[in-house]
């Protein structure tokens, strides 16, 4: 893409699809959800006469998901399947789907029907108005207050220390113009925090409120540990502010140390008070703790740099099904 093509032009009059809408759906052990998902997608999109293709990414499922999809692809030419050699994770699955999806627009959605297919025509309507990115924002989170608070805090901090503003309560469920998709595809990084990259590219972005459903069936695959990793990826991929913490803490510790030295010298000579073991232990612990913490932060960046320079492939495809030619 040349620089001129990359510029943000004036909003166009109502756009229409010239080919089709592509869906990217990561699938990890979703056999109970796939039939209902496909039915609702077909009903919704056919009713609105929206031509579509579905790119399922099978992320190393251990249940019958792949077998079911394979059967579907045999009878429906709109179905494409990318099947990984093992489980690579949600964000990588989305990346693989985006790398293969074609069409004028791409919608990313989960397979568990938490992202209702009925919202897709509304997302598309926003795109017609001229927006390149339309992210679905959930109206109500049906989650614990603590989890909600953690999310809000995460996005608040991220906005503060980086130049990505991810709207609170938006997830990966979104519609992107082919131009945005081809940009995301061209990003070489391994550490992929899709909702951050999506916000980072810019263009005209807007939101659309929807009611997020409970999972149709089965257990959520995202555990707290994964969410923590996702949050850390967000911080480290979009900001180097944590690295500067060392500088500020160092200044603070040196300043405090100096003041304390004055105090200790003063009391020693004026009153003859020896300052003893307790204060020494406190100082050593404070300094040792901060130094270890800073080393940890350095390590987090170093590890990620190492991941990037290895240049390993993002994922390994075991099989692709339904692609012509
Ligand atoms: N998923 C995946 N790989 C994984 C975990 C999840 O492809 O390692 C898929 C899963 O099948 C679903 C979507 O990612 O379509 C979101 O997963 P989940 O519903 O478990 O997450 P949550 O809704 O709690 O964010
Ligand atoms: Mg879910």
CSV table of C-alpha atoms and ligand atoms in Angstrom, one decimal:
chain,number,residue,atom,x,y,z
A,1,UNK,CA,0.0,0.0,0.0
A,2,UNK,CA,1.5,3.3,-1.0
A,3,UNK,CA,1.4,6.3,1.3
A,4,UNK,CA,-1.2,8.1,-0.9
A,5,UNK,CA,-3.6,5.1,-0.7
A,6,UNK,CA,-3.1,5.1,3.0
A,7,UNK,CA,-4.4,8.6,3.6
A,8,UNK,CA,-7.8,9.2,5.2
A,9,UNK,CA,-10.0,10.5,2.5
A,10,UNK,CA,-13.3,12.4,2.9
A,11,UNK,CA,-16.2,10.2,4.0
A,12,UNK,CA,-17.9,8.7,1.0
A,13,UNK,CA,-21.5,8.5,0.3
A,14,UNK,CA,-23.2,5.3,1.4
A,15,UNK,CA,-20.9,2.4,0.5
A,16,UNK,CA,-22.1,-1.0,-0.6
A,17,UNK,CA,-20.4,-4.3,-0.7
A,18,UNK,CA,-18.8,-5.0,-4.0
A,19,UNK,CA,-18.0,-8.6,-3.2
A,20,UNK,CA,-18.9,-10.0,0.2
A,21,UNK,CA,-18.5,-9.8,4.0
A,22,UNK,CA,-16.0,-12.2,5.6
A,23,UNK,CA,-16.4,-13.6,9.1
A,24,UNK,CA,-13.4,-14.6,11.2
A,25,UNK,CA,-14.3,-17.1,13.9
A,26,UNK,CA,-11.8,-18.7,16.2
A,27,UNK,CA,-12.9,-22.1,17.4
A,28,UNK,CA,-11.5,-24.0,20.4
A,29,UNK,CA,-13.7,-26.9,21.5
A,30,UNK,CA,-17.0,-25.3,20.4
A,31,UNK,CA,-18.9,-28.3,19.0
A,32,UNK,CA,-22.0,-27.6,20.9
A,33,UNK,CA,-22.1,-24.0,19.7
A,34,UNK,CA,-21.2,-24.3,16.1
A,35,UNK,CA,-24.6,-25.6,14.7
A,36,UNK,CA,-26.5,-22.8,16.4
A,37,UNK,CA,-23.9,-20.2,15.4
A,38,UNK,CA,-24.1,-21.2,11.7
A,39,UNK,CA,-27.9,-21.3,11.7
A,40,UNK,CA,-28.2,-17.9,13.1
A,41,UNK,CA,-25.5,-16.5,10.9
A,42,UNK,CA,-27.2,-17.9,7.8
A,43,UNK,CA,-30.6,-16.7,8.8
A,44,UNK,CA,-29.5,-13.2,9.7
A,45,UNK,CA,-27.3,-12.6,6.7
A,46,UNK,CA,-29.5,-14.3,4.1
A,47,UNK,CA,-32.5,-12.3,5.4
A,48,UNK,CA,-30.6,-9.1,4.7
A,49,UNK,CA,-29.2,-10.4,1.5
A,50,UNK,CA,-25.6,-9.9,2.6
A,51,UNK,CA,-23.2,-12.2,0.7
A,52,UNK,CA,-20.7,-13.7,3.1
A,53,UNK,CA,-17.9,-16.2,3.7
A,54,UNK,CA,-16.9,-17.7,7.0
A,55,UNK,CA,-13.3,-18.3,7.9
A,56,UNK,CA,-13.2,-20.7,10.8
A,57,UNK,CA,-9.9,-21.0,12.6
A,58,UNK,CA,-9.7,-24.3,14.4
A,59,UNK,CA,-7.3,-23.6,17.3
A,60,UNK,CA,-6.3,-27.2,18.1
A,61,UNK,CA,-9.8,-28.3,19.3
A,62,UNK,CA,-9.9,-31.7,21.0
A,63,UNK,CA,-13.6,-32.2,20.5
A,64,UNK,CA,-15.7,-32.8,17.3
A,65,UNK,CA,-15.5,-29.1,16.1
A,66,UNK,CA,-13.2,-29.8,13.2
A,67,UNK,CA,-15.2,-32.9,12.0
A,68,UNK,CA,-18.4,-30.9,12.2
A,69,UNK,CA,-16.9,-28.0,10.2
A,70,UNK,CA,-15.4,-30.3,7.7
A,71,UNK,CA,-18.9,-31.7,7.0
A,72,UNK,CA,-20.3,-28.2,6.7
A,73,UNK,CA,-17.6,-27.1,4.3
A,74,UNK,CA,-18.3,-30.1,2.1
A,75,UNK,CA,-21.9,-28.8,1.4
A,76,UNK,CA,-21.4,-25.1,1.7
A,77,UNK,CA,-18.9,-23.3,-0.6
A,78,UNK,CA,-18.9,-20.2,1.6
A,79,UNK,CA,-17.1,-22.0,4.4
A,80,UNK,CA,-13.3,-21.9,4.8
A,81,UNK,CA,-11.4,-23.7,7.5
A,82,UNK,CA,-7.9,-23.0,8.7
A,83,UNK,CA,-6.8,-25.7,11.2
A,84,UNK,CA,-3.8,-25.3,13.5
A,85,UNK,CA,-1.4,-28.0,14.4
A,86,UNK,CA,-2.1,-27.3,18.1
A,87,UNK,CA,-3.6,-24.6,20.3
A,88,UNK,CA,-2.1,-21.3,19.6
A,89,UNK,CA,-4.5,-19.0,21.5
A,90,UNK,CA,-7.3,-16.6,20.7
A,91,UNK,CA,-5.4,-13.6,19.4
A,92,UNK,CA,-3.2,-15.7,17.1
A,93,UNK,CA,-6.3,-17.4,15.7
A,94,UNK,CA,-7.8,-14.1,14.9
A,95,UNK,CA,-4.6,-13.1,13.2
A,96,UNK,CA,-4.6,-16.2,11.1
A,97,UNK,CA,-8.2,-15.6,10.1
A,98,UNK,CA,-7.4,-11.9,9.2
A,99,UNK,CA,-4.4,-13.1,7.1
A,100,UNK,CA,-6.7,-15.2,4.9
A,101,UNK,CA,-10.0,-13.4,4.9
A,102,UNK,CA,-11.0,-11.6,1.8
A,103,UNK,CA,-13.9,-9.4,0.8
A,104,UNK,CA,-14.7,-5.7,1.4
A,105,UNK,CA,-15.1,-6.0,5.2
A,106,UNK,CA,-14.2,-8.5,7.9
A,107,UNK,CA,-16.1,-9.2,11.0
A,108,UNK,CA,-14.3,-10.9,13.9
A,109,UNK,CA,-16.6,-12.7,16.3
A,110,UNK,CA,-16.4,-15.5,18.9
A,111,UNK,CA,-17.9,-18.9,18.3
A,112,UNK,CA,-19.8,-19.2,21.5
A,113,UNK,CA,-22.7,-16.8,20.5
A,114,UNK,CA,-21.7,-14.2,23.1
A,115,UNK,CA,-21.4,-12.0,20.1
A,116,UNK,CA,-24.9,-12.1,18.6
A,117,UNK,CA,-24.9,-12.6,14.8
A,118,UNK,CA,-28.0,-10.3,14.6
A,119,UNK,CA,-25.8,-7.3,15.3
A,120,UNK,CA,-23.7,-7.8,12.1
A,121,UNK,CA,-26.1,-6.0,9.7
A,122,UNK,CA,-26.0,-2.9,12.0
A,123,UNK,CA,-22.1,-3.0,12.0
A,124,UNK,CA,-22.3,-3.2,8.2
A,125,UNK,CA,-24.6,-0.2,8.1
A,126,UNK,CA,-22.1,1.9,10.0
A,127,UNK,CA,-19.4,0.8,7.5
A,128,UNK,CA,-21.7,1.9,4.7
A,129,UNK,CA,-21.8,5.4,6.3
A,130,UNK,CA,-18.1,5.6,5.9
A,131,UNK,CA,-16.5,4.1,9.0
A,132,UNK,CA,-13.4,1.8,8.6
A,133,UNK,CA,-13.7,0.3,12.1
A,134,UNK,CA,-16.9,-0.4,13.9
A,135,UNK,CA,-16.4,-2.0,17.2
A,136,UNK,CA,-19.3,-3.5,19.2
A,137,UNK,CA,-19.5,-2.2,22.7
A,138,UNK,CA,-21.4,-4.3,25.2
A,139,UNK,CA,-24.1,-2.4,27.1
A,140,UNK,CA,-24.1,-4.4,30.3
A,141,UNK,CA,-21.4,-6.7,31.5
A,142,UNK,CA,-22.9,-9.6,33.4
A,143,UNK,CA,-19.8,-10.1,35.5
A,144,UNK,CA,-18.6,-9.6,39.0
A,145,UNK,CA,-17.9,-6.0,40.1
A,146,UNK,CA,-14.3,-6.9,40.8
A,147,UNK,CA,-13.7,-8.2,37.3
A,148,UNK,CA,-15.5,-5.1,35.8
A,149,UNK,CA,-13.3,-2.9,38.0
A,150,UNK,CA,-10.1,-4.7,36.8
A,151,UNK,CA,-11.1,-4.1,33.2
A,152,UNK,CA,-11.8,-0.5,33.7
A,153,UNK,CA,-8.5,0.0,35.5
A,154,UNK,CA,-6.6,-1.8,32.8
A,155,UNK,CA,-8.0,0.3,30.0
A,156,UNK,CA,-7.6,3.5,32.0
A,157,UNK,CA,-3.9,2.8,32.7
A,158,UNK,CA,-3.3,1.7,29.1
A,159,UNK,CA,-4.8,4.9,27.7
A,160,UNK,CA,-2.6,6.8,30.2
A,161,UNK,CA,0.7,5.3,29.2
A,162,UNK,CA,0.3,4.7,25.5
A,163,UNK,CA,-1.3,6.2,22.5
A,164,UNK,CA,-4.1,3.6,22.1
A,165,UNK,CA,-7.5,4.4,23.4
A,166,UNK,CA,-9.4,1.3,23.6
A,167,UNK,CA,-13.0,2.0,24.5
A,168,UNK,CA,-14.1,0.4,27.7
A,169,UNK,CA,-16.4,-2.6,27.2
A,170,UNK,CA,-15.2,-3.2,23.6
A,171,UNK,CA,-13.7,-6.6,22.8
A,172,UNK,CA,-12.6,-8.2,19.6
A,173,UNK,CA,-16.1,-8.3,18.2
A,174,UNK,CA,-15.9,-5.7,15.4
A,175,UNK,CA,-16.1,-5.0,11.8
A,176,UNK,CA,-13.1,-3.8,9.8
A,177,UNK,CA,-12.7,-2.4,6.4
A,178,UNK,CA,-10.4,-4.4,4.0
A,179,UNK,CA,-7.9,-1.6,4.2
A,180,UNK,CA,-7.5,-1.9,7.9
A,181,UNK,CA,-7.3,-5.7,7.6
A,182,UNK,CA,-4.5,-5.5,5.1
A,183,UNK,CA,-2.6,-3.1,7.4
A,184,UNK,CA,-3.0,-5.4,10.4
A,185,UNK,CA,-1.8,-8.2,8.2
A,186,UNK,CA,1.3,-6.3,7.4
A,187,UNK,CA,2.3,-5.9,11.0
A,188,UNK,CA,5.2,-8.3,11.6
A,189,UNK,CA,4.9,-8.5,15.4
A,190,UNK,CA,4.3,-11.8,17.2
A,191,UNK,CA,2.9,-10.3,20.3
A,192,UNK,CA,-0.6,-9.5,18.9
A,193,UNK,CA,-3.0,-7.5,21.0
A,194,UNK,CA,-5.6,-7.2,18.3
A,195,UNK,CA,-7.9,-4.6,19.9
A,196,UNK,CA,-4.9,-2.4,20.6
A,197,UNK,CA,-3.6,-2.7,17.0
A,198,UNK,CA,-7.1,-2.0,15.7
A,199,UNK,CA,-7.3,1.2,17.6
A,200,UNK,CA,-3.6,2.1,16.8
A,201,UNK,CA,-4.2,2.2,13.0
A,202,UNK,CA,-6.6,5.0,13.3
A,203,UNK,CA,-9.0,5.9,10.4
A,204,UNK,CA,-12.6,6.6,11.1
A,205,UNK,CA,-13.7,4.4,14.1
A,206,UNK,CA,-17.0,4.3,15.8
A,207,UNK,CA,-18.9,2.1,18.2
A,208,UNK,CA,-22.1,0.3,18.3
A,209,UNK,CA,-23.8,-0.8,21.5
A,210,UNK,CA,-25.2,-4.3,21.8
A,211,UNK,CA,-26.3,-6.6,24.5
A,212,UNK,CA,-23.6,-9.3,25.2
A,213,UNK,CA,-25.2,-12.7,25.7
A,214,UNK,CA,-24.2,-15.4,28.1
A,215,UNK,CA,-22.2,-18.2,26.6
A,216,UNK,CA,-24.5,-20.5,24.6
A,217,UNK,CA,-22.9,-23.7,25.8
A,218,UNK,CA,-19.8,-24.9,27.5
A,219,UNK,CA,-17.2,-23.3,29.7
A,220,UNK,CA,-15.3,-20.1,28.8
A,221,UNK,CA,-11.8,-21.0,27.6
A,222,UNK,CA,-10.2,-17.8,28.9
A,223,UNK,CA,-9.0,-18.2,32.4
A,224,UNK,CA,-7.8,-15.4,34.6
A,225,UNK,CA,-4.2,-16.3,33.8
A,226,UNK,CA,-4.8,-15.7,30.1
A,227,UNK,CA,-6.5,-12.4,30.8
A,228,UNK,CA,-3.5,-11.3,32.8
A,229,UNK,CA,-1.2,-12.3,30.0
A,230,UNK,CA,-3.5,-10.4,27.5
A,231,UNK,CA,-3.3,-7.3,29.8
A,232,UNK,CA,0.5,-7.5,30.1
A,233,UNK,CA,0.8,-7.9,26.3
A,234,UNK,CA,-1.3,-4.7,26.0
A,235,UNK,CA,0.9,-2.8,28.3
A,236,UNK,CA,4.3,-3.9,27.0
A,237,UNK,CA,3.3,-3.8,23.3
A,238,UNK,CA,2.0,-0.3,23.3
A,239,UNK,CA,4.1,1.5,25.9
A,240,UNK,CA,7.6,1.8,27.1
A,241,UNK,CA,6.6,3.9,30.1
A,242,UNK,CA,7.1,1.0,32.6
A,243,UNK,CA,10.8,1.1,31.6
A,244,UNK,CA,11.0,4.6,32.9
A,245,UNK,CA,9.7,3.6,36.3
A,246,UNK,CA,13.3,2.6,37.1
A,247,UNK,CA,14.5,6.2,36.6
A,248,UNK,CA,11.8,7.7,38.7
A,249,UNK,CA,12.1,5.1,41.5
A,250,UNK,CA,15.9,5.5,41.4
A,251,UNK,CA,15.5,9.3,41.9
A,252,UNK,CA,13.0,8.8,44.6
A,253,UNK,CA,15.1,6.3,46.5
A,254,UNK,CA,18.3,8.4,46.1
A,255,UNK,CA,16.4,11.5,47.4
A,256,UNK,CA,14.9,9.7,50.3
A,257,UNK,CA,18.3,8.1,51.1
A,258,UNK,CA,20.0,11.5,51.2
A,259,UNK,CA,17.4,13.0,53.5
A,260,UNK,CA,17.6,10.0,55.8
A,261,UNK,CA,21.4,10.3,55.8
A,262,UNK,CA,21.1,13.9,56.9
A,263,UNK,CA,18.6,12.9,59.6
A,264,UNK,CA,20.9,10.0,60.8
A,265,UNK,CA,24.0,12.2,60.9
A,266,UNK,CA,22.1,14.9,62.7
A,267,UNK,CA,20.7,12.7,65.4
A,268,UNK,CA,24.0,10.9,65.7
A,269,UNK,CA,26.0,14.1,66.4
A,270,UNK,CA,23.4,16.2,68.2
A,271,UNK,CA,22.0,13.5,70.5
A,272,UNK,CA,24.4,10.7,70.1
A,273,UNK,CA,21.6,8.3,69.0
A,274,UNK,CA,23.1,5.4,67.1
A,275,UNK,CA,20.8,4.4,64.2
A,276,UNK,CA,20.8,0.7,64.2
A,277,UNK,CA,19.9,-2.6,62.5
A,278,UNK,CA,16.2,-1.9,62.0
A,279,UNK,CA,16.7,1.1,59.7
A,280,UNK,CA,19.4,-0.7,57.8
A,281,UNK,CA,17.2,-3.7,57.2
A,282,UNK,CA,14.4,-1.4,56.0
A,283,UNK,CA,16.7,0.4,53.6
A,284,UNK,CA,18.1,-2.9,52.2
A,285,UNK,CA,14.7,-4.4,51.7
A,286,UNK,CA,13.4,-1.2,50.0
A,287,UNK,CA,16.3,-1.0,47.6
A,288,UNK,CA,16.4,-4.7,47.0
A,289,UNK,CA,12.7,-4.9,46.3
A,290,UNK,CA,12.7,-2.0,43.9
A,291,UNK,CA,15.7,-3.4,42.1
A,292,UNK,CA,14.2,-6.8,41.6
A,293,UNK,CA,11.0,-5.2,40.4
A,294,UNK,CA,12.8,-3.1,37.8
A,295,UNK,CA,14.7,-6.2,36.7
A,296,UNK,CA,11.4,-7.9,36.2
A,297,UNK,CA,10.1,-5.1,34.0
A,298,UNK,CA,13.4,-5.2,32.0
A,299,UNK,CA,13.0,-8.9,31.7
A,300,UNK,CA,9.4,-8.6,30.4
A,301,UNK,CA,10.6,-6.4,27.6
A,302,UNK,CA,13.7,-8.5,26.9
A,303,UNK,CA,11.6,-11.6,26.7
A,304,UNK,CA,9.3,-10.0,24.2
A,305,UNK,CA,12.2,-8.7,22.2
A,306,UNK,CA,13.6,-12.2,22.1
A,307,UNK,CA,10.2,-13.5,20.9
A,308,UNK,CA,10.3,-11.0,18.1
A,309,UNK,CA,13.8,-11.5,16.9
A,310,UNK,CA,13.4,-15.3,16.7
A,311,UNK,CA,11.1,-14.7,13.8
A,312,UNK,CA,9.3,-18.0,14.3
A,313,UNK,CA,6.1,-18.4,12.4
A,314,UNK,CA,3.0,-17.1,14.3
A,315,UNK,CA,1.2,-20.4,13.9
A,316,UNK,CA,1.5,-23.8,12.1
A,317,UNK,CA,-1.4,-24.8,9.8
A,318,UNK,CA,-2.2,-28.4,9.8
A,319,UNK,CA,-4.9,-28.2,7.2
A,320,UNK,CA,-6.8,-25.7,5.1
A,321,UNK,CA,-10.2,-26.7,3.9
A,322,UNK,CA,-12.6,-25.1,1.5
A,323,UNK,CA,-10.2,-22.8,-0.2
A,324,UNK,CA,-10.5,-22.9,-4.0
A,325,UNK,CA,-7.5,-24.0,-6.0
B,1,LIG,N1,-10.6,-19.5,21.7
B,1,LIG,C1,-9.6,-19.9,20.8
B,1,LIG,N2,-8.4,-20.3,21.4
B,1,LIG,C2,-8.2,-20.4,22.7
B,1,LIG,C3,-9.3,-20.0,23.6
B,1,LIG,C4,-10.5,-19.5,23.0
B,1,LIG,O1,-9.7,-19.9,19.6
B,1,LIG,O2,-7.2,-20.8,23.2
B,1,LIG,C5,-11.9,-19.0,21.1
B,1,LIG,C6,-13.2,-19.7,21.6
B,1,LIG,O3,-13.5,-20.8,20.9
B,1,LIG,C7,-14.2,-18.6,21.4
B,1,LIG,C8,-13.3,-17.3,21.6
B,1,LIG,O4,-12.0,-17.7,21.3
B,1,LIG,O5,-14.7,-18.6,20.1
B,1,LIG,C9,-13.5,-16.6,22.9
B,1,LIG,O6,-13.2,-17.6,23.9
B,1,LIG,P1,-14.0,-17.6,25.3
B,1,LIG,O7,-15.5,-17.6,25.0
B,1,LIG,O8,-13.5,-18.8,26.1
B,1,LIG,O9,-13.5,-16.3,26.0
B,1,LIG,P2,-14.4,-15.1,26.7
B,1,LIG,O10,-15.7,-15.0,26.1
B,1,LIG,O11,-14.4,-15.5,28.1
B,1,LIG,O12,-13.6,-13.9,26.4
B,2,LIG,MG1,-16.9,-16.3,25.3
